Coordinates of C-alpha atoms in Angstrom, one line a residue:
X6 CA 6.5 -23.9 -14.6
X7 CA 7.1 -21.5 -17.4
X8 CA 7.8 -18.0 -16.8
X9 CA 6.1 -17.0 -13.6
X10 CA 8.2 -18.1 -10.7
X11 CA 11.5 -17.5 -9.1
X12 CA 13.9 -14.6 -7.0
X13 CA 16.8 -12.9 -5.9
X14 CA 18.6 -10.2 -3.9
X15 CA 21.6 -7.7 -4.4
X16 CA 23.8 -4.6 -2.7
X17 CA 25.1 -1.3 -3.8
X18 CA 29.2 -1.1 -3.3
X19 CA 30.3 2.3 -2.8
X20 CA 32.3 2.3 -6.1
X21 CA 30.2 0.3 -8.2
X22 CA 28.9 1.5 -11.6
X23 CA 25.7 2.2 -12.5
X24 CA 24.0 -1.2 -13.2
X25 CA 23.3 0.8 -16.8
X26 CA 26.8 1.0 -17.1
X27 CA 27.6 -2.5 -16.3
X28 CA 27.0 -5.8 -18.6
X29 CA 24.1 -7.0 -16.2
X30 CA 25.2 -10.0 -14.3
X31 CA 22.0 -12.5 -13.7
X32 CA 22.0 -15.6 -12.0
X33 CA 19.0 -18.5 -11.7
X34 CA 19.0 -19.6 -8.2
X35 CA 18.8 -23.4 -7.8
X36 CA 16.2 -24.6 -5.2
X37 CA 19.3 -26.5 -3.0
X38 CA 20.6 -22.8 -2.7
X39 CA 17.7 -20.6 -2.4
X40 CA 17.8 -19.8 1.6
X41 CA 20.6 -17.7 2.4
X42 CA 22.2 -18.5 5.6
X43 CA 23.5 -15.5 7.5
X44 CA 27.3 -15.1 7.0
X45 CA 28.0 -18.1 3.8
X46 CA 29.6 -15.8 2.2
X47 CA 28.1 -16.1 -1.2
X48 CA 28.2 -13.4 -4.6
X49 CA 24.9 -11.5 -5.1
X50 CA 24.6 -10.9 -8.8
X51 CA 23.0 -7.6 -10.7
X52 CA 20.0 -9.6 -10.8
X53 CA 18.6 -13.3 -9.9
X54 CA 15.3 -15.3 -9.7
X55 CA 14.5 -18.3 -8.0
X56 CA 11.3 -20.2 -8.5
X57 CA 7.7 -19.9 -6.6
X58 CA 4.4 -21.5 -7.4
X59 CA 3.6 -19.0 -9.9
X60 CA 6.9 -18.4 -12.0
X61 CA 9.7 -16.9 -11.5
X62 CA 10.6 -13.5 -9.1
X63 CA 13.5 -11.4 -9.4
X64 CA 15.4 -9.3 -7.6
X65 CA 17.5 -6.4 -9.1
X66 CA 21.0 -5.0 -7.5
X67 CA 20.4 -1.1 -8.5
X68 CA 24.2 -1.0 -7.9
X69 CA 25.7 -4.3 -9.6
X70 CA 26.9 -7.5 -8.1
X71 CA 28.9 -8.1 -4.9
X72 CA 30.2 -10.5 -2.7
X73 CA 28.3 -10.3 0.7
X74 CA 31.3 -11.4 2.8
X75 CA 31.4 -9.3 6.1
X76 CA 28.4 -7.1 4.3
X77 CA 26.7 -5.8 7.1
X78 CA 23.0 -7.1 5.8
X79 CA 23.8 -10.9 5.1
X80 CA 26.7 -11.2 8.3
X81 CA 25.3 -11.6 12.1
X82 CA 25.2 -9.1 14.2
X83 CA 24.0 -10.2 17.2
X84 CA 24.2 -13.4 19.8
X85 CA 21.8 -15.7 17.8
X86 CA 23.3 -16.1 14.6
X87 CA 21.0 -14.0 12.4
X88 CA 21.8 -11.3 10.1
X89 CA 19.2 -9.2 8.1
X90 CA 18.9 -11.6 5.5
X91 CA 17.9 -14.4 7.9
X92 CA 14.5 -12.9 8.0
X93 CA 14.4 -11.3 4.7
X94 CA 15.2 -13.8 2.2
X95 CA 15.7 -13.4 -1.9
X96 CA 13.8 -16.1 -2.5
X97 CA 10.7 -14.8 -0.6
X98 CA 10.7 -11.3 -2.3
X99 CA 13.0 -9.8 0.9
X100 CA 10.3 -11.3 2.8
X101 CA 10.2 -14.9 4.1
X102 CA 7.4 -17.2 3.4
X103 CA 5.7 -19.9 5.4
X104 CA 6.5 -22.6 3.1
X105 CA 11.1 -21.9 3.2
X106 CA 10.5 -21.8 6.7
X107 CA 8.7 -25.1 7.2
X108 CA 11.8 -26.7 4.6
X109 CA 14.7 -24.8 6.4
X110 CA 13.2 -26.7 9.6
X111 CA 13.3 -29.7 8.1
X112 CA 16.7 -28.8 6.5
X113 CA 18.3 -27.8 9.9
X114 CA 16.2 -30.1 12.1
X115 CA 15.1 -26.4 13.7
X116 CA 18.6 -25.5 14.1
X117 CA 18.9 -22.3 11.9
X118 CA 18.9 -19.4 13.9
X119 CA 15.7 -17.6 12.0
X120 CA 14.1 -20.6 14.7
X121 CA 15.7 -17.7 17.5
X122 CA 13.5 -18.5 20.8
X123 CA 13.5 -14.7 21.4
X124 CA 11.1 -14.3 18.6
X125 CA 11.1 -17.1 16.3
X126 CA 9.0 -19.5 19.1
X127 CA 5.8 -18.9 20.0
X128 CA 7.1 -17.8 23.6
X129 CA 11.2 -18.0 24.5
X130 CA 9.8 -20.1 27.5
X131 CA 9.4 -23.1 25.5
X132 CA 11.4 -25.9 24.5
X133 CA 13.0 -24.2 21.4
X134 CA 13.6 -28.1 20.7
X135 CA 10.1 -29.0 19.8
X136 CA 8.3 -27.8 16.3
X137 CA 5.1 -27.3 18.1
X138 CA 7.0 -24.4 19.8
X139 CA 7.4 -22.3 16.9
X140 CA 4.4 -23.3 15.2
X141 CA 2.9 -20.1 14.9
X142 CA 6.0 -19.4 12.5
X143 CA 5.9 -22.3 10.7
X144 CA 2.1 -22.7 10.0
X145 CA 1.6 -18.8 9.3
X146 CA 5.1 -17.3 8.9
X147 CA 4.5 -15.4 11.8
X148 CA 7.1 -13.9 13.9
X149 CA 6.1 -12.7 17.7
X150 CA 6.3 -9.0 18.1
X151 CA 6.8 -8.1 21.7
X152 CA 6.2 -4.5 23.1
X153 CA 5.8 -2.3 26.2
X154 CA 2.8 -2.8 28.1
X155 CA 1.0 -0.4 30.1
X156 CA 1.0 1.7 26.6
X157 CA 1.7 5.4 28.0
X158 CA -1.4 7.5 28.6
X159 CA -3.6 4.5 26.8
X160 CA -7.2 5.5 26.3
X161 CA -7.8 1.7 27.3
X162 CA -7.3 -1.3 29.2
X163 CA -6.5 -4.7 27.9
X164 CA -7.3 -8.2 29.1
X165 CA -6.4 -11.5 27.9
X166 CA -9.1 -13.5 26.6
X167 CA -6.8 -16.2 25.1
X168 CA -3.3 -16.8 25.0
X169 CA -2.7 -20.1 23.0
X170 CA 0.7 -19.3 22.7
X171 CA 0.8 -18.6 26.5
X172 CA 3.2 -15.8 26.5
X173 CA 0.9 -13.0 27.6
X174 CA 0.1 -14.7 30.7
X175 CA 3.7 -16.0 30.8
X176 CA 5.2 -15.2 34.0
X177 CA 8.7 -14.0 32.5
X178 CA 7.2 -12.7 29.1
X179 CA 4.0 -12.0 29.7
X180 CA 1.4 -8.6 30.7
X181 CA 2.2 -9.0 34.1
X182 CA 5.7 -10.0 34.1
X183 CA 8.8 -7.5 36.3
X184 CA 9.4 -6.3 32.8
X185 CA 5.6 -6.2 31.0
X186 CA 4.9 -7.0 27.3
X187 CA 2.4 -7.6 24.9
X188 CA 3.1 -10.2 22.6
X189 CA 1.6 -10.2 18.7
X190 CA 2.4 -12.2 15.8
X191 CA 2.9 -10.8 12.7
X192 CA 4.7 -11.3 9.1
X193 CA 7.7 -9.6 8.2
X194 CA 7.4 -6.9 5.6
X195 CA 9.2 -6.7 2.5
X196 CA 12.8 -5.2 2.5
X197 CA 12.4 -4.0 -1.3
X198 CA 11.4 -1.6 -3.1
X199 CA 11.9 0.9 -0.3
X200 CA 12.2 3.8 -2.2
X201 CA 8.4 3.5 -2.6
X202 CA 7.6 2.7 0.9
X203 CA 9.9 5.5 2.8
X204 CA 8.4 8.7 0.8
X205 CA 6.1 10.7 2.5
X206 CA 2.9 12.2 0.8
X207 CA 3.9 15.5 -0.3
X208 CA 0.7 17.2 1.7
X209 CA 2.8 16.6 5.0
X210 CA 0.2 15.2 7.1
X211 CA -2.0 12.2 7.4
X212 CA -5.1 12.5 6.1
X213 CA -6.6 9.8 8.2
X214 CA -6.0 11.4 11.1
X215 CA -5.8 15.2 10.7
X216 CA -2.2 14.7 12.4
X217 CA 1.3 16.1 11.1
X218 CA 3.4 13.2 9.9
X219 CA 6.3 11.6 11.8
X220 CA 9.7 13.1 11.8
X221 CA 13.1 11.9 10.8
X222 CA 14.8 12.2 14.2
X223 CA 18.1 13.6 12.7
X224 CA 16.7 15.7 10.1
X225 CA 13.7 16.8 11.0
X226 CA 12.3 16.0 7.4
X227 CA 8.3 14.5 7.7
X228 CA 8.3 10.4 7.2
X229 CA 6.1 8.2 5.4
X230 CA 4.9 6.2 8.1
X231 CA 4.5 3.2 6.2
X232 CA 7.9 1.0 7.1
X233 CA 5.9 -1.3 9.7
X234 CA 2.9 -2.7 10.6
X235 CA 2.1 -0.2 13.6
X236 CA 4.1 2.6 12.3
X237 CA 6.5 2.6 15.3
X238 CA 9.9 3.0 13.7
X239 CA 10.5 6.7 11.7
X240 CA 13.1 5.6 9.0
X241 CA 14.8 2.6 8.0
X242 CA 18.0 3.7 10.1
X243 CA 16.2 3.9 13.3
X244 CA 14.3 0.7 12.0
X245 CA 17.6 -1.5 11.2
X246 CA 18.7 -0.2 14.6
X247 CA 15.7 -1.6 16.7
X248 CA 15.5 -4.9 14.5
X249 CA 19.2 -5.4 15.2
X250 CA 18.8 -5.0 19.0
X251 CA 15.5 -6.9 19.2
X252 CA 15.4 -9.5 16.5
X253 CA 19.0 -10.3 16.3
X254 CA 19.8 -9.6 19.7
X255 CA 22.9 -7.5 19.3
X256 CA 24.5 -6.0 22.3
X257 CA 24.3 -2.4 20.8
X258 CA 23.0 -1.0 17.8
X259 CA 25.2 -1.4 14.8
X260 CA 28.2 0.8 14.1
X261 CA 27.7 3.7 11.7
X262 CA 29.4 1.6 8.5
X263 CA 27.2 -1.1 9.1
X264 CA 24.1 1.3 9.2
X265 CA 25.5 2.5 5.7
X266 CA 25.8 -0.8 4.1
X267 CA 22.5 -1.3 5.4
X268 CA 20.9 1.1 4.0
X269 CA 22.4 1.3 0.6
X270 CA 21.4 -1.8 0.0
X271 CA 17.9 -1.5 1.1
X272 CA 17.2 1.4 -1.3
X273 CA 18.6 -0.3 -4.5
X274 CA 17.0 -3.3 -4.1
X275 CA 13.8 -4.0 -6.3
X276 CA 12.0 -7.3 -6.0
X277 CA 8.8 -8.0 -8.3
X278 CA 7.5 -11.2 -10.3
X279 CA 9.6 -11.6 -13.5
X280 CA 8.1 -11.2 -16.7
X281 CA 8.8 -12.0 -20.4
X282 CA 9.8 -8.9 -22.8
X283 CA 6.6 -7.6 -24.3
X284 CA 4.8 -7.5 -20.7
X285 CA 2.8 -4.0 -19.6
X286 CA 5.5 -1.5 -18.7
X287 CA 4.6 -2.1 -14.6
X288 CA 5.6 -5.1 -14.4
X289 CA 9.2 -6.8 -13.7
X290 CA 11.9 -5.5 -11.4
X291 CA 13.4 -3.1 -13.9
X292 CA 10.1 -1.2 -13.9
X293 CA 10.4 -0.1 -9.8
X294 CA 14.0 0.4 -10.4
X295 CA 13.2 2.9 -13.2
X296 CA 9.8 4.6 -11.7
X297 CA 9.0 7.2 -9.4
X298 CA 7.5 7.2 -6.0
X299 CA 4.8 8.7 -4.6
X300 CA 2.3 9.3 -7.0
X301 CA -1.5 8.4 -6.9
X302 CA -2.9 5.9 -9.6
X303 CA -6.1 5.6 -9.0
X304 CA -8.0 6.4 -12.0
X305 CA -7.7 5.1 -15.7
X306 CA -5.3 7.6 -17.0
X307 CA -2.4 6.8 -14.6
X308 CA -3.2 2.9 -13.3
X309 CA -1.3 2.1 -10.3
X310 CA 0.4 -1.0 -12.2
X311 CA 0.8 1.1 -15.7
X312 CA -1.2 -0.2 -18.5
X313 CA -1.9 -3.7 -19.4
X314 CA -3.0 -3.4 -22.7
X315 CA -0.7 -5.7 -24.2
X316 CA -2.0 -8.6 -22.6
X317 CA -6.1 -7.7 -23.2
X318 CA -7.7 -10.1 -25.9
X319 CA -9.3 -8.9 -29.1
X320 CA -12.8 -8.9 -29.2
X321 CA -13.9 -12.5 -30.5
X322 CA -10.4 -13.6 -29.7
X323 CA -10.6 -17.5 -28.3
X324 CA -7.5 -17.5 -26.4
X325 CA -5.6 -20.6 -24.9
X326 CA -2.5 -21.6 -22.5
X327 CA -0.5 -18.8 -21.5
X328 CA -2.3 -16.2 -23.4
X329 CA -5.2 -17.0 -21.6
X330 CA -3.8 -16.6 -18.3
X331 CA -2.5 -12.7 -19.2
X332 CA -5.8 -12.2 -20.4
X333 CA -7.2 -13.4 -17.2
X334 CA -4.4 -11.1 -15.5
X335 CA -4.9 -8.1 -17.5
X336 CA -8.8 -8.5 -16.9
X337 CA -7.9 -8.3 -13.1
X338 CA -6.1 -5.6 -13.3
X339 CA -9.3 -3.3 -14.2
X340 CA -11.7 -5.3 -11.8
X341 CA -8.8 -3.7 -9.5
X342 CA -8.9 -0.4 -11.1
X343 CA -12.5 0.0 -12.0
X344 CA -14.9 -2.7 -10.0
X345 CA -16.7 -0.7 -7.9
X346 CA -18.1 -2.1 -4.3
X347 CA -20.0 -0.6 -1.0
X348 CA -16.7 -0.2 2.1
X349 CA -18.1 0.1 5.3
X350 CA -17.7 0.3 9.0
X351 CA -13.4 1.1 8.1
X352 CA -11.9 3.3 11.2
X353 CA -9.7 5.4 8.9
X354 CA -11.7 5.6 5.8
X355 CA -15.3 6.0 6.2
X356 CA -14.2 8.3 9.4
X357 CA -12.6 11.2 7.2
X358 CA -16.3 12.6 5.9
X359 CA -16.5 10.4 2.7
X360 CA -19.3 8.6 4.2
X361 CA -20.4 5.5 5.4
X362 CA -20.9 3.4 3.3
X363 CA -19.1 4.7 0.2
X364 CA -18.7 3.3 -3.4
X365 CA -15.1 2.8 -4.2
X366 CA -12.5 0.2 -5.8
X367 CA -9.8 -1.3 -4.9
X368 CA -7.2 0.9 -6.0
X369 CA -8.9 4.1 -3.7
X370 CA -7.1 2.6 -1.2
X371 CA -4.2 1.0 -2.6
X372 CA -3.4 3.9 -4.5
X373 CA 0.3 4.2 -4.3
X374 CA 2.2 4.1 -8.1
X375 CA 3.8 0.5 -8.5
X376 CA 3.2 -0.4 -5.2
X377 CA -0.6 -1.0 -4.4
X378 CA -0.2 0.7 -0.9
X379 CA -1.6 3.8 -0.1
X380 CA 0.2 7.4 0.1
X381 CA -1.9 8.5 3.0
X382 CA -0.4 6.6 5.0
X383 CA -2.2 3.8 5.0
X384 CA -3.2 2.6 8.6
X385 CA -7.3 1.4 8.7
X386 CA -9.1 -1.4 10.4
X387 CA -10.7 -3.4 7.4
X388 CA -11.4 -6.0 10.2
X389 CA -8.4 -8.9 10.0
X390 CA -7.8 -8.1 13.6
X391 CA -10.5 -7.8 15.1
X392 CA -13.8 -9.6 15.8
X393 CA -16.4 -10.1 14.5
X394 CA -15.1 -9.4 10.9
X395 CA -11.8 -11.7 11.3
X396 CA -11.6 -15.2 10.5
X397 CA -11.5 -17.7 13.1
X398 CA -7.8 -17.2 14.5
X399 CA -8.0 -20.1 17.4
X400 CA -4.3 -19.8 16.8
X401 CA -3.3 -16.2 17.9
X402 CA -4.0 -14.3 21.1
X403 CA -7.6 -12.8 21.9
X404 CA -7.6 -9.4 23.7
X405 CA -10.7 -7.4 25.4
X406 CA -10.1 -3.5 25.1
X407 CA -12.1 -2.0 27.4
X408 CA -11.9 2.4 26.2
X409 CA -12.4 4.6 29.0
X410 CA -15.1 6.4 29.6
X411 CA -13.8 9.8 28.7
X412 CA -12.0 8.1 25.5
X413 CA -13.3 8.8 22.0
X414 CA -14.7 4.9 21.4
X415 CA -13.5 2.5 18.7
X416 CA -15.9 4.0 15.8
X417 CA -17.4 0.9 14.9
X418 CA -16.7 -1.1 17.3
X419 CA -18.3 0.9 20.4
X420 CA -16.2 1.3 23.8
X421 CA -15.7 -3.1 24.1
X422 CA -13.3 -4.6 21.3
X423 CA -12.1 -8.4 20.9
X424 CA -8.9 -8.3 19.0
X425 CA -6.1 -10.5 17.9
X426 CA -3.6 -7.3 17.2
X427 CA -4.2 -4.0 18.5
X428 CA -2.7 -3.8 16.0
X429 CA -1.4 0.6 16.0
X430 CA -3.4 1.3 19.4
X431 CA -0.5 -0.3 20.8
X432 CA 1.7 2.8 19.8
X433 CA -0.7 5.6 20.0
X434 CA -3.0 4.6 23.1
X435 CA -6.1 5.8 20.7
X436 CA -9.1 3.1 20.8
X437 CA -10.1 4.5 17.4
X438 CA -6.6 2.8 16.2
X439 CA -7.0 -0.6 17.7
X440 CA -7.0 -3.3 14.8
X441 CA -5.4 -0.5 12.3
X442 CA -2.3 -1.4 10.5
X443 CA -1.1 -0.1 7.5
X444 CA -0.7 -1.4 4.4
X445 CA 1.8 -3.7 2.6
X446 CA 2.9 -3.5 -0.9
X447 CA 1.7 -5.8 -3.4
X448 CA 4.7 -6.5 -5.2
X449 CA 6.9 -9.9 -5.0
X450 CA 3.3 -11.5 -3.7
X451 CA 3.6 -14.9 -5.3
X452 CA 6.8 -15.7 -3.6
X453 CA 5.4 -14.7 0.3
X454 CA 2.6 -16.2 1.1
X455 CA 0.8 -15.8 3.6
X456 CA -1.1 -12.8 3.3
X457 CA -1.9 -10.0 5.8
X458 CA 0.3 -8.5 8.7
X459 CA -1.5 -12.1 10.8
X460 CA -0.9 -14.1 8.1
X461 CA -4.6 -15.3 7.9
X462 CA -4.9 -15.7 4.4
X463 CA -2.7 -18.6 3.4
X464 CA -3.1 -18.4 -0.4
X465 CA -4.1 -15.3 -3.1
X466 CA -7.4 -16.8 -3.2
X467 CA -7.8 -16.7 0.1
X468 CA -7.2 -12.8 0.2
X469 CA -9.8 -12.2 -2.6
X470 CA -12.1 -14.3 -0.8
X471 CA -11.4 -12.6 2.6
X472 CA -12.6 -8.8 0.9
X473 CA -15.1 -10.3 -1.2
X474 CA -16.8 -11.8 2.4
X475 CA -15.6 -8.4 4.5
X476 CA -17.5 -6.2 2.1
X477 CA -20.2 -8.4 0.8
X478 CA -18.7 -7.6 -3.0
X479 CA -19.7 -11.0 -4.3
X480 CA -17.4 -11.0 -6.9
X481 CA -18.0 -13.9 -9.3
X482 CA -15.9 -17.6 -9.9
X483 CA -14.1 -15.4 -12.6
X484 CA -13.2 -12.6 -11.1
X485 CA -12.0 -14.1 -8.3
X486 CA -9.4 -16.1 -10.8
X487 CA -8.8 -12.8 -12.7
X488 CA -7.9 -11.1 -9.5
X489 CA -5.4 -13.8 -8.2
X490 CA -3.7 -13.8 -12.0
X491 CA -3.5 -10.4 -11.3
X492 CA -1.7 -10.2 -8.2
X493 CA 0.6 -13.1 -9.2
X494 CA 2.4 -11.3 -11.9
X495 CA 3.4 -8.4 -9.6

């Protein structure tokens, strides 16, 4: 496999050293011990890698190696035998990818609890027994994502157009059930990195909406925005406290200590595809540990991945094996900075007075240093939700939205819109939001496929492919390849 693919995960202990200060402790995961059952107990080193398809990913412990015994991330906390970890595994860069999830259920013949009915099924009214009852999670990795319905003073309606799952017209779970929900499917983000996901832009407010940013609810302090798909939860306390409640169905939220350990852990943990020495300076774990949040890359003097000069061929230079392939990836990385393309019809980008179309790249929205996301926050409609731009998802619901007539319509999309995720309408009432959801960070992408907050791009080439049909880019064979090199070594 050579160097690109494998991953890890790690803690911070109140008294631990610096990892600086420490002889780094790093571990190679074998593939018979790469899912991490909640509660087993086992040592998290500084840093460890298990294999993916392209390499090797790491995670890196800011705060040194551990034993997770009774840690309050990797023990259950709840009635169904899941703890954090159950969801966000090393091995899927603190994600968890379609492809653990279809071994662990032929590990546990769909025994392990990340199979929960509650959430882990395609509706908690089916027989939990049966594999075609969670196959939502085991063909896309998606998880079901079930919230209040009416949405309070909604600027629209909503009826169900199709509910292959059958939990929105489910009679205990569904839009018309004593207690109503909506139910989406989506992929569980990241829990890495978070240093670069949590802080706000410095201007205070979003500029996609003219609003004030969110709040922390104890400090008052103005919030990124960016910790889930639909922006609901403020900060990753209030986050870990809903997940807890909802995902791993615990009785109350956790206990103050528990929120600590939580949390420490989540801010020194750094997850990106591992890299030989004499790689660009962006890449590998190490880099996010040592970097700074928050600051726009979007031009050639500060890249959003640093500089990949070291990998670029000489001119003339007939390059083979795995030189070729960082060429390749290094050539991606400018189509990413600097290939410019027409975006169109975008609620949230061409509705802040840059025009419609515009000419932009890539990295004008995915602007964020190290990350790929964008500081704005990053909520738009680029079309994987809703129709016609999305790709056939026979699989997932199909909503009408139906704005009121005094409502501000969908700006694209006209007062009528056929959805598969309302995607942050669902939290703000707004029909200009439905189908928005912000954006994810690109890093640790080889080791969670699939793509998107749906899922609906199963492979890297199938994101590229997705953007190059969305915005008529027509990217050539090349670039495509280039691209996908690119995003594998992050």
């Amino acid at each position: 496999m050579g160097w690109r693919g494998l991953v890890g995960c790690g803690m911070a202990l109140a008294m631990a050293l610096p990892l600086a200060a420490q002889t780094p402790e790093r571990v190679d995961v074998p593939a018979d011990r790469s899912w991490w059952e909640a509660g087993d107990g086992r040592r998290m080193a500084a840093a460890a890698t298990y294999a993916n398809p392209f390499g090797r990913l790491e995670v890196l412990n800011a705060g040194g190696g551990f034993a997770t015994q009774g840690h309050a991330f990797f023990t259950p906390l709840g009635t169904n035998g899941r703890a954090c970890v159950t969801c966000h595994q090393p091995a899927d860069g603190m994600s968890v990818s379609a492809a653990s999830l279809r071994q662990r259920w032929k590990a546990t013949k769909g025994r392990d609890p990340v199979f929960a009915a509650i959430d882990g099924a395609n509706c908690p009214s089916l027989d939990a027994a049966r594999r075609s009852s969670h196959s939502l999670l085991l063909d896309h990795g998606l998880f079901r994502v079930f919230l209040p319905w009416p949405v309070k003073d909604a600027e629209f309606s909503l009826e169900v157009v199709r509910d292959p799952s059958g939990c929105n017209t489910d009679p205990v779970h569904g839009l018309s059930s004593p207690n109503p929900r909506i139910s989406v499917f989506r992929r569980p983000r990241p829990a890495a990195n978070l240093k670069y996901v949590t802080t706000p832009d410095s201007i205070g407010f979003n500029v996609k909406t003219g609003m004030p940013l969110a709040r922390d609810p104890e400090t008052g302090a103005p919030v990124s925005m960016q910790l889930m798909a639909d922006a609901r939860q403020p900060t990753l306390k209030t986050q870990a406290i809903d997940a807890a409640v909802t995902h791993l169905q615990a009785p109350a939220a956790p206990t103050r200590d528990q929120l600590e350990q939580i949390l420490a852990f989540e801010n020194g943990v750094h997850a990106a595809q591992a890299v030989p020495a004499g790689s660009p300076p962006g890449l590998g774990a190490a880099a996010l540990a040592k970097a700074r949040p928050g600051l726009l890359g979007n031009d050639l003097k500060t890249p959003v991945f640093q500089s990949f000069d070291l990998w670029r061929a000489k001119a003339g230079e007939t390059l083979k094996g795995e030189a070729a392939f960082r060429a390749s990836a290094a050539r991606g990385a400018d189509i990413f900075l600097t290939r410019s393309f027409w975006i169109s019809d975008t609620s949230h980008l061409n509705t802040v007075g840059l025009g419609n179309p515009i000419k932009r790249t890539c990295s004008t929205c995915h602007n964020a240093q190290m990350t790929g996301m964008d500081v704005a926050p990053g909520w738009m409609d680029i079309g994987t939700h809703n129709q016609p731009t999305a790709d056939p998802l026979k699989h997932l619901p199909l909503f009408k939205v139906t704005c009121r007539a005094d409502a501000a319509p969908h700006p694209f999309l006209g007062r009528t819109i056929y959805t598969h995720d309302p995607g942050r309408a669902l939290i703000s009432g707004l029909c200009r939001d439905v189908g928005s959801i912000t954006m994810q960070q690109f890093r640790g992408l080889a080791a969670r496929a699939p793509y998107f907050a749906n899922g609906s791009a199963r492979d890297l080439a199938a994101l590229v492919d997705y953007y190059d049909r969305r915005y008529d880019i027509r990217f050539t064979a090349q670039e495509k390849r280039d691209l996908v090199n690119f995003m594998s070594v992050l």
